[in-house]
Short mmCIF file of C-alpha atoms in Angstrom, two decimals:
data_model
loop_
_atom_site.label_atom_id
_atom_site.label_comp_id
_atom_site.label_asym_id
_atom_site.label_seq_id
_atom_site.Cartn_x
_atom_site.Cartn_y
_atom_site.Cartn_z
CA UNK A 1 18.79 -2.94 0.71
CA UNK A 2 17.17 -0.45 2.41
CA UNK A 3 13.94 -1.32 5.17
CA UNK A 4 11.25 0.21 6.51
CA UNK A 5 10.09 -1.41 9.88
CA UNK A 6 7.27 -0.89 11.82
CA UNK A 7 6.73 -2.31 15.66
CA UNK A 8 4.79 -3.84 16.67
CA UNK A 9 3.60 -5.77 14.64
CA UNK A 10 0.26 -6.89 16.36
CA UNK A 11 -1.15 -5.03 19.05
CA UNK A 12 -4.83 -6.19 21.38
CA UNK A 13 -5.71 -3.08 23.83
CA UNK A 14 -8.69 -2.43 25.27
CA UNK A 15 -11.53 0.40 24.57
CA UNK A 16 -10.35 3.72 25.71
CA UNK A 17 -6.57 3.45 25.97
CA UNK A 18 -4.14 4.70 23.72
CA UNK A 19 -1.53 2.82 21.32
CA UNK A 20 1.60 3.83 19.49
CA UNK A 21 2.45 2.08 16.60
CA UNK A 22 6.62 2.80 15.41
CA UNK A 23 7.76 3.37 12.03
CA UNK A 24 11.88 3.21 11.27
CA UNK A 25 13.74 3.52 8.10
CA UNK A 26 16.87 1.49 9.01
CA UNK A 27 19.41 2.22 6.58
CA UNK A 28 18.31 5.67 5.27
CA UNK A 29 16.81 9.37 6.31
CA UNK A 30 13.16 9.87 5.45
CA UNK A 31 11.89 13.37 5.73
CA UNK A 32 8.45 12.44 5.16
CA UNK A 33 6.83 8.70 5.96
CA UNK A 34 3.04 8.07 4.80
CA UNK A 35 0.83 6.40 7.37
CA UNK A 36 -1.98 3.55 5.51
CA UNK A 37 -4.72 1.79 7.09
CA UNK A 38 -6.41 -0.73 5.70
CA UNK A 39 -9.71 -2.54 6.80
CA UNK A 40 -10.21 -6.46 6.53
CA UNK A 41 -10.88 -7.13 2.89
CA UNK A 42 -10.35 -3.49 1.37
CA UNK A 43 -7.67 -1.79 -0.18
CA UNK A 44 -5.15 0.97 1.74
CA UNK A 45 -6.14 3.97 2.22
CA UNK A 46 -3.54 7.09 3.17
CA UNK A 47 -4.45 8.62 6.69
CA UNK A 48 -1.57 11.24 6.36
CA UNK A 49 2.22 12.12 5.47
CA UNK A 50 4.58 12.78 8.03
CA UNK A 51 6.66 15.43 7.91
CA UNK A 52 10.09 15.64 9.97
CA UNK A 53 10.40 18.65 12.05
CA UNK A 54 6.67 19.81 11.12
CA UNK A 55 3.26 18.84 11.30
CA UNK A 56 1.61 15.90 9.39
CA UNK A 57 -0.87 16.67 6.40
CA UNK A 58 -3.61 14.81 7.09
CA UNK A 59 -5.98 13.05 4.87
CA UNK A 60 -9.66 14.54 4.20
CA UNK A 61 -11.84 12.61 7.27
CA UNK A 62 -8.87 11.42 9.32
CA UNK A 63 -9.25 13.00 12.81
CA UNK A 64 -5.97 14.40 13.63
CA UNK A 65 -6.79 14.81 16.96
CA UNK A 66 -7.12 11.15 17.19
CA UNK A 67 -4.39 9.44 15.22
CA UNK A 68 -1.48 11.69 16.59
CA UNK A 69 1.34 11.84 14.43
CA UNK A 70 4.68 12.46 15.70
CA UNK A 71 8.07 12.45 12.84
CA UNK A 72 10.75 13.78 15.39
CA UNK A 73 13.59 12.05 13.78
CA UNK A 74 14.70 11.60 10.14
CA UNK A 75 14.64 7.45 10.73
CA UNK A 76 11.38 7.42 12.84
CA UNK A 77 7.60 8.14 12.71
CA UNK A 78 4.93 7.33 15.17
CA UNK A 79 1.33 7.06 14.88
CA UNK A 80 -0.57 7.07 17.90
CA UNK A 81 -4.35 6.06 18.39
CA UNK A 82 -5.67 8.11 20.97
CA UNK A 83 -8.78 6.33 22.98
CA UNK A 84 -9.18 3.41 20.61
CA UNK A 85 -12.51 1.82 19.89
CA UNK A 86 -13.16 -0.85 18.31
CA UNK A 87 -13.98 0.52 14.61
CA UNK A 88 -9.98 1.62 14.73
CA UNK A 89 -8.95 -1.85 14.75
CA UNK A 90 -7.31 -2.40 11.15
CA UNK A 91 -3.94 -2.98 9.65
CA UNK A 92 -1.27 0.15 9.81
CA UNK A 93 1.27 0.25 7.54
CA UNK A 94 3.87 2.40 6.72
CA UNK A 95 6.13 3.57 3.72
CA UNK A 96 9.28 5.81 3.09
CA UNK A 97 10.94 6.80 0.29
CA UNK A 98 14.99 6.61 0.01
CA UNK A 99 14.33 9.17 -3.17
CA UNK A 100 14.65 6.44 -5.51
CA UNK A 101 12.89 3.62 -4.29
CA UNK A 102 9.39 3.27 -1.74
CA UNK A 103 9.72 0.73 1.00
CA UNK A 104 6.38 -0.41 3.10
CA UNK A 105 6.70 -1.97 6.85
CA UNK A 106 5.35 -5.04 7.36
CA UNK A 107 2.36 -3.58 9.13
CA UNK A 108 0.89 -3.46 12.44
CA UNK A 109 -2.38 -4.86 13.14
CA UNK A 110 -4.63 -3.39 16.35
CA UNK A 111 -7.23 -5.26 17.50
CA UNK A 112 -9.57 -3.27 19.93
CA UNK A 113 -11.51 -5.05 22.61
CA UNK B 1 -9.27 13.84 -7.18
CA UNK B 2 -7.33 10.92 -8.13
CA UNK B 3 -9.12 7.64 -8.30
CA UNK B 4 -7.72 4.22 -9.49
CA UNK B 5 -9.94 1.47 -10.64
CA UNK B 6 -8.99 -2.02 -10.97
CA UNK B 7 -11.15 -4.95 -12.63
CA UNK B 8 -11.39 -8.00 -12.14
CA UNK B 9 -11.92 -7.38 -8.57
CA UNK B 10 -12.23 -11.21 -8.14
CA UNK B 11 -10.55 -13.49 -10.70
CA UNK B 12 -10.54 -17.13 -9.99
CA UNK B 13 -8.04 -19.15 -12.78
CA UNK B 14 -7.04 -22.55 -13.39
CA UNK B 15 -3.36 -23.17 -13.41
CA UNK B 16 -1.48 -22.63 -16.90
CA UNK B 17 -3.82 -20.54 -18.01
CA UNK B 18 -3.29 -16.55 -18.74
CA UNK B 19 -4.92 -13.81 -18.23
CA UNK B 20 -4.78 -9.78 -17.37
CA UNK B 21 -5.67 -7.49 -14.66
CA UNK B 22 -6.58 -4.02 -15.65
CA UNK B 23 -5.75 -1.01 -13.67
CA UNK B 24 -7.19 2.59 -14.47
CA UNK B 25 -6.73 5.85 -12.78
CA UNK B 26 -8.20 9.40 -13.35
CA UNK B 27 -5.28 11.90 -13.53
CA UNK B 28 -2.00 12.33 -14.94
CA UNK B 29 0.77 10.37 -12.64
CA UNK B 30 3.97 9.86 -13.63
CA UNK B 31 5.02 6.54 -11.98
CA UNK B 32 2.46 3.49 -11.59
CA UNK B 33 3.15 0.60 -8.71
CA UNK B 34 2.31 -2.89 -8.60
CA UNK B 35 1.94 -5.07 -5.31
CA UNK B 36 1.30 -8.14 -4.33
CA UNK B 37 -0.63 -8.74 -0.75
CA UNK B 38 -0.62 -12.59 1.04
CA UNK B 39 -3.08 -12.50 3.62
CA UNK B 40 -2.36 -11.21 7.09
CA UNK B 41 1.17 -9.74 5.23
CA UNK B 42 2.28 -6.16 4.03
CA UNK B 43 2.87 -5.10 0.83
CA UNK B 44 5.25 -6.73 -1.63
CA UNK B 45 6.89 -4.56 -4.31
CA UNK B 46 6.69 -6.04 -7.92
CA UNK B 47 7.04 -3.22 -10.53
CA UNK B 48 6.99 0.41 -10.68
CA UNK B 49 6.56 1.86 -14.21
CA UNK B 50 7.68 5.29 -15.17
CA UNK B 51 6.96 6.21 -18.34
CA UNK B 52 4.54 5.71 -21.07
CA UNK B 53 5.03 2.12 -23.28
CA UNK B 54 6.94 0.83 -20.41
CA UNK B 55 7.08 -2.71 -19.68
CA UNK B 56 8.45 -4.79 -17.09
CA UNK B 57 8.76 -8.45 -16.65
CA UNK B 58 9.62 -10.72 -13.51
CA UNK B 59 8.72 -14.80 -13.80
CA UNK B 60 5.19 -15.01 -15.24
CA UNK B 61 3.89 -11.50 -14.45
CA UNK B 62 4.13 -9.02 -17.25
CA UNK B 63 3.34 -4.99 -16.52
CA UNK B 64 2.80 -2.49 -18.58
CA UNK B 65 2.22 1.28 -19.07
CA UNK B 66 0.18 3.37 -21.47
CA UNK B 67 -0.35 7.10 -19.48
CA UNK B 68 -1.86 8.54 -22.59
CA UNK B 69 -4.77 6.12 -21.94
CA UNK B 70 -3.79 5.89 -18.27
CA UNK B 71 -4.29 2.31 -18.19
CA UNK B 72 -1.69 -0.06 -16.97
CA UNK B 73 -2.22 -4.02 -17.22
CA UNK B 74 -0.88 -6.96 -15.06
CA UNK B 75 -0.53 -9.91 -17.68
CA UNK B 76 -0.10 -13.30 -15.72
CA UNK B 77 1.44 -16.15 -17.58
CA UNK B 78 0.58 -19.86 -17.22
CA UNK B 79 -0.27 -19.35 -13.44
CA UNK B 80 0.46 -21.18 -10.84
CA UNK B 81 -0.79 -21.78 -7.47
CA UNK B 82 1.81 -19.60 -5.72
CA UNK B 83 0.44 -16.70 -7.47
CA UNK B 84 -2.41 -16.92 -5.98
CA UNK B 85 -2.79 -13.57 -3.59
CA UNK B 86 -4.37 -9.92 -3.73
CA UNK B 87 -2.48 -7.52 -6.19
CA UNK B 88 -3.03 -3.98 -6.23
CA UNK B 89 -2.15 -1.09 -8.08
CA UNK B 90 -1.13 2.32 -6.73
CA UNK B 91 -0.64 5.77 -8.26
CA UNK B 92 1.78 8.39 -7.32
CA UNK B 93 -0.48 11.40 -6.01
CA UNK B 94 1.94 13.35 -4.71
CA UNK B 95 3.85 15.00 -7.16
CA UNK B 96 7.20 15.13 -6.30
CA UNK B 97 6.40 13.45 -2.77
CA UNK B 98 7.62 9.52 -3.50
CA UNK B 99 5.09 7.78 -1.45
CA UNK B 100 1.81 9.14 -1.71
CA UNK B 101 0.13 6.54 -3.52
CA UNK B 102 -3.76 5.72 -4.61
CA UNK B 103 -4.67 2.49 -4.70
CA UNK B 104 -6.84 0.42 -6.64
CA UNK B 105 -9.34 -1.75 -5.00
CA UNK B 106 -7.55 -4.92 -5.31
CA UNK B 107 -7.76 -7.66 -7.49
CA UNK B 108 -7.87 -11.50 -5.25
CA UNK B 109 -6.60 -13.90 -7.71
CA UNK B 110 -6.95 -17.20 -7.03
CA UNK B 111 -4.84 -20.48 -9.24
CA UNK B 112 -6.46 -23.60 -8.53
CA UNK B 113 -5.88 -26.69 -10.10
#
């Protein structure tokens, strides 16, 4: 069936430096991916949609600026974290639609030292 | 804006018992998702419900829909320790736009002996 996968899937940087998280449909086009992130014991919360060939629609209080969106592709989203600190360390994870089902990736957790 | 309440937040069960998780949200969706979360793992997919009286079954878990009350419930069967995880339930936010879900806070079941 179709999969959404995400790399990589655990990623330790340091304060300051930047980190791209990848998100692939493998089997099937996505014109728009949803980027999640979700803190240690709390429930996911939608940073922004992705949008192939156009900007991302970001979420009220996500800095856009910061988490740097690119969809360039119809099988591929990235999410950047520009100058990472350590309150951006969570779990990332993904999801596309096929148009009939919604597939997640298996996440990709940043750690920032 | 769309908000989705779960309760119990915490439930802690003895195995073969039963018992139900509620899930409420604000606004008029017209699909409703159930996940299940292990720790330090994505999302796993275990019902989506469309339409209103819908119910779906898979091993012991039992969902269901009512959107005229917008109220969906996660019925759990003589549980068993393998159960034991964080389930969530999402609603579809976005319209038309598969994917852009609100989530419920989480319920963290545990089945102990």
């Amino acid at each position: 069936g179709a999969v959404v996968s995400q790399h990589p899937s655990w990623v330790i940087c340091k304060s300051g430096t930047s980190v791209k998280i990848e998100c692939r449909s493998l089997d099937f086009q996505a014109t728009t991916m949803f980027w999640y992130r979700q803190f240690p014991k709390q429930s996911l919360m939608l940073m922004a949609t992705s949008n192939e060939g156009s900007k991302a629609t970001y979420e009220q209080g996500v800095e856009k600026d910061k988490f740097l969106i690119n969809h360039a592709s119809l099988t591929l989203s990235t999410l950047t974290v520009t100058s990472a600190h350590p309150e951006d360390s969570s779990f990332y994870i993904c999801s596309a639609s096929d148009g009939q089902k919604l597939f997640f990736g298996e996440g990709s957790r940043l750690t920032v030292l | 804006e769309l908000k989705v309440e779960q309760n119990p937040l915490f439930l802690s069960m003895q195995e073969g018992k039963n018992y139900t998780i509620y899930c409420n949200y604000s606004t008029t969706s017209d699909r409703l998702y159930w996940y299940r979360q292990d720790p330090g793992k994505s999302l796993e997919s275990l019902f989506v419900l469309l339409s209103n009286g819908a119910v779906k079954q898979e091993g012991r878990l039992m969902a269901s829909l009512d959107t005229k009350a917008r109220l969906s419930t996660l019925h759990i069967t003589a549980a068993v320790h393998d159960l034991s995880a964080t389930y969530f339930c999402a609603v579809n936010a976005g319209g038309t736009s598969y994917g852009k879900l609100t989530f419920g806070q989480g319920t963290i079941l545990t089945v102990h002996p």
